[in-house]
PDB file of C-alpha atoms in Angstrom:
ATOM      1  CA  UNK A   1     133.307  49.074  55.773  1.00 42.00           C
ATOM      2  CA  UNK A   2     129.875  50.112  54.060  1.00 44.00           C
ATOM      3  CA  UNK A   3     129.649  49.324  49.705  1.00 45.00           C
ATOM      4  CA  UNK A   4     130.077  52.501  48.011  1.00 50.00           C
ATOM      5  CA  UNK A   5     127.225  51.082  46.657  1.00 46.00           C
ATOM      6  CA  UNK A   6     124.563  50.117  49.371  1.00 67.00           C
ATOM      7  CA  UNK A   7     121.562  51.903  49.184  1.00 89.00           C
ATOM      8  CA  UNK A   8     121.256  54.761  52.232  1.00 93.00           C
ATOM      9  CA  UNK A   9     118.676  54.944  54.116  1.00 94.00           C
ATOM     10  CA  UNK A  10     117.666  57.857  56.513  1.00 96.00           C
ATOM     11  CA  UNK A  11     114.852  57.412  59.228  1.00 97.00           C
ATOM     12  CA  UNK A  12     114.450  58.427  62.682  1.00 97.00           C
ATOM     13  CA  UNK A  13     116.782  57.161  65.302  1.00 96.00           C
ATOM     14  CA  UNK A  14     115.446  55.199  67.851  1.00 95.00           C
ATOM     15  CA  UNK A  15     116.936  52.968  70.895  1.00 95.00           C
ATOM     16  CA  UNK A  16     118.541  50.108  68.694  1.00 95.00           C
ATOM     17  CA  UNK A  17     120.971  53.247  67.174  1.00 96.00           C
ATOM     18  CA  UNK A  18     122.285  53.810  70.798  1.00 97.00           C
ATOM     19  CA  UNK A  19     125.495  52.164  71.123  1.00 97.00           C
ATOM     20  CA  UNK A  20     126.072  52.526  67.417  1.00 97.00           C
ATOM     21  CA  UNK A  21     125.574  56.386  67.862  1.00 98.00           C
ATOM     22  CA  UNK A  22     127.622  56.154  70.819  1.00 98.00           C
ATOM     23  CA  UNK A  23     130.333  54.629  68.821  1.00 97.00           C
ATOM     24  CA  UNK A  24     130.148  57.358  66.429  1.00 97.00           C
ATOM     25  CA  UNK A  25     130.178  60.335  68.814  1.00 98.00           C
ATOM     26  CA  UNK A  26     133.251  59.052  70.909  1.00 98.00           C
ATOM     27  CA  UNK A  27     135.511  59.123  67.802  1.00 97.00           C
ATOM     28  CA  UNK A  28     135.148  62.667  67.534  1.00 98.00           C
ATOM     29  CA  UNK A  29     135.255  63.424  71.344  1.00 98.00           C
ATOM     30  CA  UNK A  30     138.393  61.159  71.625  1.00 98.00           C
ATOM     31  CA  UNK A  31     139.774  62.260  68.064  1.00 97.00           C
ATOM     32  CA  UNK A  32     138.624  65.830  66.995  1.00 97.00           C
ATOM     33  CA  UNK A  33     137.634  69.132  68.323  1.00 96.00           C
ATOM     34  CA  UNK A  34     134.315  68.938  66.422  1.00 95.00           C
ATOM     35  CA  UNK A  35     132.614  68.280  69.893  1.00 97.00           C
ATOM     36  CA  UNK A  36     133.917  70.066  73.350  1.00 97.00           C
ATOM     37  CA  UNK A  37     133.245  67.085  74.892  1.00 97.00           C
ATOM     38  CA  UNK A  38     136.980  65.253  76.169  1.00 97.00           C
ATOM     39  CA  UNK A  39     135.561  62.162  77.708  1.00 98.00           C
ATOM     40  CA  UNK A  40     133.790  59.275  75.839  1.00 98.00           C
ATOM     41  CA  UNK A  41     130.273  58.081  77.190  1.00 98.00           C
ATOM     42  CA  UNK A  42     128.717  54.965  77.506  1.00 98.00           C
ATOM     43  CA  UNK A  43     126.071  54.285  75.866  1.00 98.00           C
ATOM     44  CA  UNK A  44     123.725  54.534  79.055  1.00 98.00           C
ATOM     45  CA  UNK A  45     125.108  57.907  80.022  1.00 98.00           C
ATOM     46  CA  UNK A  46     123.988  58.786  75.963  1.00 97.00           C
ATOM     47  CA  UNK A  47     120.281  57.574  76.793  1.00 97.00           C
ATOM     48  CA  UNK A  48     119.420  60.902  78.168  1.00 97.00           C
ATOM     49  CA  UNK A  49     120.582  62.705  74.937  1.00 97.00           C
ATOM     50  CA  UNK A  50     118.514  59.345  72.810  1.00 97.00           C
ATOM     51  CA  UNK A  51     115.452  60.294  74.679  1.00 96.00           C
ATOM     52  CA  UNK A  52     115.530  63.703  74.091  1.00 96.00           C
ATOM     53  CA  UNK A  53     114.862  63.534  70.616  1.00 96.00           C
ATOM     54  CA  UNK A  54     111.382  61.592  69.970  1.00 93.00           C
ATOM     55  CA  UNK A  55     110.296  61.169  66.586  1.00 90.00           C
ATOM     56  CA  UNK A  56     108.613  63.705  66.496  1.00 92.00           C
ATOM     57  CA  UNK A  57     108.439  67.387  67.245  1.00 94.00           C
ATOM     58  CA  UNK A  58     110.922  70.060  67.071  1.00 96.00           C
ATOM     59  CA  UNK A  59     113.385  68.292  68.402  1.00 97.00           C
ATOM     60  CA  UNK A  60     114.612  65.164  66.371  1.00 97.00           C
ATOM     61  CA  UNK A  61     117.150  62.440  65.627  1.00 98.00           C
ATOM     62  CA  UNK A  62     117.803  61.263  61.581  1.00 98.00           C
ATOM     63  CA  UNK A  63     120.078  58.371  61.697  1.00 98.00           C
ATOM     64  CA  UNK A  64     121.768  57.146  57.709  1.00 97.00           C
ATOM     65  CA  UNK A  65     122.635  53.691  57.331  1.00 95.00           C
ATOM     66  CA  UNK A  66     123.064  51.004  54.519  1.00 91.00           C
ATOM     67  CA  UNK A  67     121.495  47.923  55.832  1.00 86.00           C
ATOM     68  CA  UNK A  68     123.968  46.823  58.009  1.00 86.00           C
ATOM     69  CA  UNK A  69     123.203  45.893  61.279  1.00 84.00           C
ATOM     70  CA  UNK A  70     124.213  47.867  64.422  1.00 84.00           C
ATOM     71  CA  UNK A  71     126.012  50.618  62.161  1.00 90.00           C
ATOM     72  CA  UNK A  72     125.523  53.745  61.886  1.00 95.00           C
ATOM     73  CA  UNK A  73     127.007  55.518  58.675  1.00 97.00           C
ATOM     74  CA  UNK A  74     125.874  59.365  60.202  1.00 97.00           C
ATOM     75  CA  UNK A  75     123.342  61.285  62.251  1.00 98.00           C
ATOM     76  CA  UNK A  76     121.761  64.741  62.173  1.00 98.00           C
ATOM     77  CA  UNK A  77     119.976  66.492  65.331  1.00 98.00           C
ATOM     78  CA  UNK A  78     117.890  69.330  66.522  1.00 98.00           C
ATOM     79  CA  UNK A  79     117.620  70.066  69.739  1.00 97.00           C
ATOM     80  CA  UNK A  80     117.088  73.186  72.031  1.00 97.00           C
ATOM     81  CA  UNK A  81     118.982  76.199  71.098  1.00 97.00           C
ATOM     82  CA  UNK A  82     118.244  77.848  74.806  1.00 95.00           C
ATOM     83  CA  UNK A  83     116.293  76.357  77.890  1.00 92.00           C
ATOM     84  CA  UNK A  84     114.326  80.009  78.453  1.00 96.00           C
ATOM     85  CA  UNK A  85     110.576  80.445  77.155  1.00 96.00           C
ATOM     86  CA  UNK A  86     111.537  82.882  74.392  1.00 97.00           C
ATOM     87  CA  UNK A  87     113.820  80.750  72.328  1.00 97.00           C
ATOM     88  CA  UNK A  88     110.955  77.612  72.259  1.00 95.00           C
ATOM     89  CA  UNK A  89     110.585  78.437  67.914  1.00 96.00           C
ATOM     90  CA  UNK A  90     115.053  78.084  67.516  1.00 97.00           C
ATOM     91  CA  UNK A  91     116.727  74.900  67.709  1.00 98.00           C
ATOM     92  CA  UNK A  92     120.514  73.895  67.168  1.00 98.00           C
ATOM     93  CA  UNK A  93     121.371  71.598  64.154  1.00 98.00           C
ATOM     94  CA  UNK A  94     124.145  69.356  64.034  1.00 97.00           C
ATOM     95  CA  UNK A  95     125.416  66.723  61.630  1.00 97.00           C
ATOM     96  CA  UNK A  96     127.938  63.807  62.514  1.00 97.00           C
ATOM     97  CA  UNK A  97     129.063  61.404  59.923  1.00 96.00           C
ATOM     98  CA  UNK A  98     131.121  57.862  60.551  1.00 95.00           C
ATOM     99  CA  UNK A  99     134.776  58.931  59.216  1.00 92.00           C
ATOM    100  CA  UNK A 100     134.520  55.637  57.287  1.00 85.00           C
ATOM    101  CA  UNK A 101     131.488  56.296  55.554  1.00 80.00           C
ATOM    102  CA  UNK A 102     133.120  57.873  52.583  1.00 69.00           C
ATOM    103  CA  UNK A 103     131.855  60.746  50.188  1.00 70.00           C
ATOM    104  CA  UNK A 104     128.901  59.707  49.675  1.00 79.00           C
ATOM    105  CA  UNK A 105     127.042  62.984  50.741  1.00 93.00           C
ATOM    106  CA  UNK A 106     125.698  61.464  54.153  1.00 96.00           C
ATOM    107  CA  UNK A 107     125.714  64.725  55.669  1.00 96.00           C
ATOM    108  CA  UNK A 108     123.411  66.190  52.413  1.00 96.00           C
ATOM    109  CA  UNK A 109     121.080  63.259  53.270  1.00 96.00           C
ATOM    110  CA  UNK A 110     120.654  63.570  56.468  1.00 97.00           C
ATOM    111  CA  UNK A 111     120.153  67.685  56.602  1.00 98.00           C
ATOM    112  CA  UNK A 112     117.609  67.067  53.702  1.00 97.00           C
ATOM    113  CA  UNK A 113     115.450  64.426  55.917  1.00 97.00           C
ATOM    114  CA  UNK A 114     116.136  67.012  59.036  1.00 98.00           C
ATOM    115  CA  UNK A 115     115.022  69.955  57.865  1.00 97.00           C
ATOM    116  CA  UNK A 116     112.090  67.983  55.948  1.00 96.00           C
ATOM    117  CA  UNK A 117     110.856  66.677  59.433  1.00 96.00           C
ATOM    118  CA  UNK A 118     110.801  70.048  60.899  1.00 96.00           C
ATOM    119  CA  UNK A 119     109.236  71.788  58.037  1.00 94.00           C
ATOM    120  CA  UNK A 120     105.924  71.288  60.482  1.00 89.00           C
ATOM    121  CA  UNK A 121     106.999  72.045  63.539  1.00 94.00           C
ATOM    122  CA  UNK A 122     106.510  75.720  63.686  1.00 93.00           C
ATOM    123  CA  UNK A 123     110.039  76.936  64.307  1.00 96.00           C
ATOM    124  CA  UNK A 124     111.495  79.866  63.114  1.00 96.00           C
ATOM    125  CA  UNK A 125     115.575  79.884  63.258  1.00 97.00           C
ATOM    126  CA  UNK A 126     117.821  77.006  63.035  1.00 98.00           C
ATOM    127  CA  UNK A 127     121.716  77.601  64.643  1.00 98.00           C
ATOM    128  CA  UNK A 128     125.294  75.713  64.050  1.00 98.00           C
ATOM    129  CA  UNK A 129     128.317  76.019  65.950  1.00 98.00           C
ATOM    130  CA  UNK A 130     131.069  74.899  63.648  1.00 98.00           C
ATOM    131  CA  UNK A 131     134.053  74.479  65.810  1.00 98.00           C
ATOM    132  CA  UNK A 132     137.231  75.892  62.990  1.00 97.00           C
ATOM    133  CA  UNK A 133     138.574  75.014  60.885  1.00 96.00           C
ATOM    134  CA  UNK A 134     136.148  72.514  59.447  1.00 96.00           C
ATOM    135  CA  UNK A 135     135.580  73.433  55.458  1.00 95.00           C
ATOM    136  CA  UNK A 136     133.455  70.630  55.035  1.00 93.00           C
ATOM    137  CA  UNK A 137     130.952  71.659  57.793  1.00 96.00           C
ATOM    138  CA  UNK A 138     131.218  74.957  56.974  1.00 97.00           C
ATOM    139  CA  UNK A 139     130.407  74.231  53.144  1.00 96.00           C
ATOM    140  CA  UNK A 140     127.570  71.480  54.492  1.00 96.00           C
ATOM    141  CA  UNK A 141     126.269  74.627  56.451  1.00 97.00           C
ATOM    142  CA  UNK A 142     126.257  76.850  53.452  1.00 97.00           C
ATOM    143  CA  UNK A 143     124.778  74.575  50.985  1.00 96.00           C
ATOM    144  CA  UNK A 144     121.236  74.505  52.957  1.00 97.00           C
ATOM    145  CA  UNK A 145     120.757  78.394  53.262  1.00 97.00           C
ATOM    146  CA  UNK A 146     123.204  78.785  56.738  1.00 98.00           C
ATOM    147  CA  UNK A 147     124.865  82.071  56.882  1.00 98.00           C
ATOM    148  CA  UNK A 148     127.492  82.841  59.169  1.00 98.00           C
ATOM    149  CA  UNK A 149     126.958  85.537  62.252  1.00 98.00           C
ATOM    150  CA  UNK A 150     129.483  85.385  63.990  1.00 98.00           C
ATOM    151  CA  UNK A 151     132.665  83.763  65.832  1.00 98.00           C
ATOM    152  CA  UNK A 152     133.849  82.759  69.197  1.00 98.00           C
ATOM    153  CA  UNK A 153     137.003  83.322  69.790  1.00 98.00           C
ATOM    154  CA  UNK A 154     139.290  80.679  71.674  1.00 98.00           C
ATOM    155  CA  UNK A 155     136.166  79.756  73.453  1.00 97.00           C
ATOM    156  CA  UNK A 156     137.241  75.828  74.021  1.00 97.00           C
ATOM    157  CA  UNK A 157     139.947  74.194  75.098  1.00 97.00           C
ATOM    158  CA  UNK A 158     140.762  71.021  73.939  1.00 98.00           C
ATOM    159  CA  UNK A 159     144.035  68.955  72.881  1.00 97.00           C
ATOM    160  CA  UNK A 160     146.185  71.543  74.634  1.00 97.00           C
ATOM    161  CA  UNK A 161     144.724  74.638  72.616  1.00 97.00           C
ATOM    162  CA  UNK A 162     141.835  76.856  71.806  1.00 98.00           C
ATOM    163  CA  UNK A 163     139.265  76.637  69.506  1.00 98.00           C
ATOM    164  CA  UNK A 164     137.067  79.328  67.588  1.00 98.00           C
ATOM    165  CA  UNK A 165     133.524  78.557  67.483  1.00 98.00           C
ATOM    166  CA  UNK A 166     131.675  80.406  64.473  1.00 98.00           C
ATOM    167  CA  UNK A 167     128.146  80.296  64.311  1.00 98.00           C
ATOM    168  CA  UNK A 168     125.546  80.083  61.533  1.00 98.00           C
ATOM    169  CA  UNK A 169     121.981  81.149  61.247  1.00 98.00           C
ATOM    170  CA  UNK A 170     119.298  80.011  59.002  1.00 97.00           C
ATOM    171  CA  UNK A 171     115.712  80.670  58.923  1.00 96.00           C
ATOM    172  CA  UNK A 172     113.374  78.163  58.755  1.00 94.00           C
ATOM    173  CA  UNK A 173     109.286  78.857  58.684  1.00 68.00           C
ATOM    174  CA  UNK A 174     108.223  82.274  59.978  1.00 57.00           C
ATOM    175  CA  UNK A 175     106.161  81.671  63.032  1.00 50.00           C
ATOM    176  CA  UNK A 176     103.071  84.428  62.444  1.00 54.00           C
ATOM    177  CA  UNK A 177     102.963  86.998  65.323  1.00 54.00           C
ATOM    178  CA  UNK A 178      99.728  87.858  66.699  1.00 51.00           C
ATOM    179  CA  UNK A 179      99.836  91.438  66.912  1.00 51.00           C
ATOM    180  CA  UNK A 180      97.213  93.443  69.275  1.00 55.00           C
ATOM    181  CA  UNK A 181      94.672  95.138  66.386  1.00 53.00           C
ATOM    182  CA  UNK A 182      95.232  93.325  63.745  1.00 46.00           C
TER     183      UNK A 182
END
C-alpha cells in the first residue's frame, strides 16, 4: 500500500500503465456497479481502449501514482461522447481511483490535470454518467462545475438488479460559431 505520504504525481498514461490500469478497472467490473462492464479484460483486450487516448488531443488518459513501480493509484479519461460528426466538440469524463489509495484527493488531482490538458482542445461540453448511488462521484462531479441533467432509470443490470444512471453536464470552452454575415 502507497505512504500517505509519497508525493503524487499525475502525467499522461502511456503503454507501461496497461496492466496496472487493467488491474484497476477489473476491481470495479468484478466488485461494483460503477462500470456496466461484468467481465474482467486482459490487459491486451484493454490496448484498444490504451490507444485510444494519445497524449494529446481531445481525447486523453491522466494516470496518478507515487513512485511505485507498476501501480497505479487512479486514472481520469476523456473520450468520445458520440461517434456522429455533430458531437466531435463533447467528450465523456470519467475518474477511477485504486480503492487502496486512500483520501488523498486522487480523483481532485487527476480532474485538475484533465480538464487542464483539454483547456486547448477546442471542446465545448464535457458529460458523466454516475451510475447511483455514488456520493463521492457525485460530489467529485460537483466540485469542478458538473451539474446534473438528468437520470436513467434502471438502465443496467448488474449483480442481479438495476441501476440508475444520472448524468452531468459541464461546459468547457465555447467553440465560436461562424455565423453567415457576421
Amino acid at each position: 500500500m502507497p505512504s500517505e505520504h509519497a508525493e503524487v504525481q499525475v502525467r499522461p498514461g502511456g503503454e507501461d500503465d496497461l496492466t496496472a490500469l487493467t488491474d484497476l478497472y477489473n476491481h470495479y467490473v468484478r466488485e461494483t456497479a460503477i462500470t456496466f462492464d461484468t467481465s474482467p479484460f486482459t490487459p491486451e483486450e484493454r490496448r484498444p481502449w490504451l490507444l485510444s487516448h494519445p497524449v494529446d488531443g481531445p481525447y486523453r488518459l491522466m494516470v496518478a501514482t507515487d513512485g511505485t513501480p507498476g501501480q497505479i493509484l487512479g486514472y481520469a479519461t476523456s473520450s468520445p461522447f458520440r461517434p456522429k460528426p455533430a458531437y466531435a466538440t463533447s467528450v465523456e469524463t470519467t475518474v477511477y481511483v485504486a480503492p487502496d489509495a486512500g483520501r488523498r484527493g486522487i480523483g481532485t488531482l487527476l480532474y485538475t490535470a484533465l480538464f487542464a490538458a483539454l483547456a486547448g482542445e477546442g471542446l465545448h461540453r464535457a458529460y458523466a454518467g454516475i451510475a447511483e448511488p455514488n456520493d463521492a462521484s457525485t460530489r467529485l462531479h460537483e466540485r469542478f462545475g458538473f451539474r446534473h441533467v438528468g437520470t436513467y432509470r434502471e438502465v443496467g443490470r448488474k449483480f442481479g438488479r438495476w441501476w440508475d444512471v444520472a448524468w452531468y453536464e459541464k461546459e468547457l470552452r465555447p467553440v465560436q460559431e461562424s455565423r453567415p454575415g457576421r
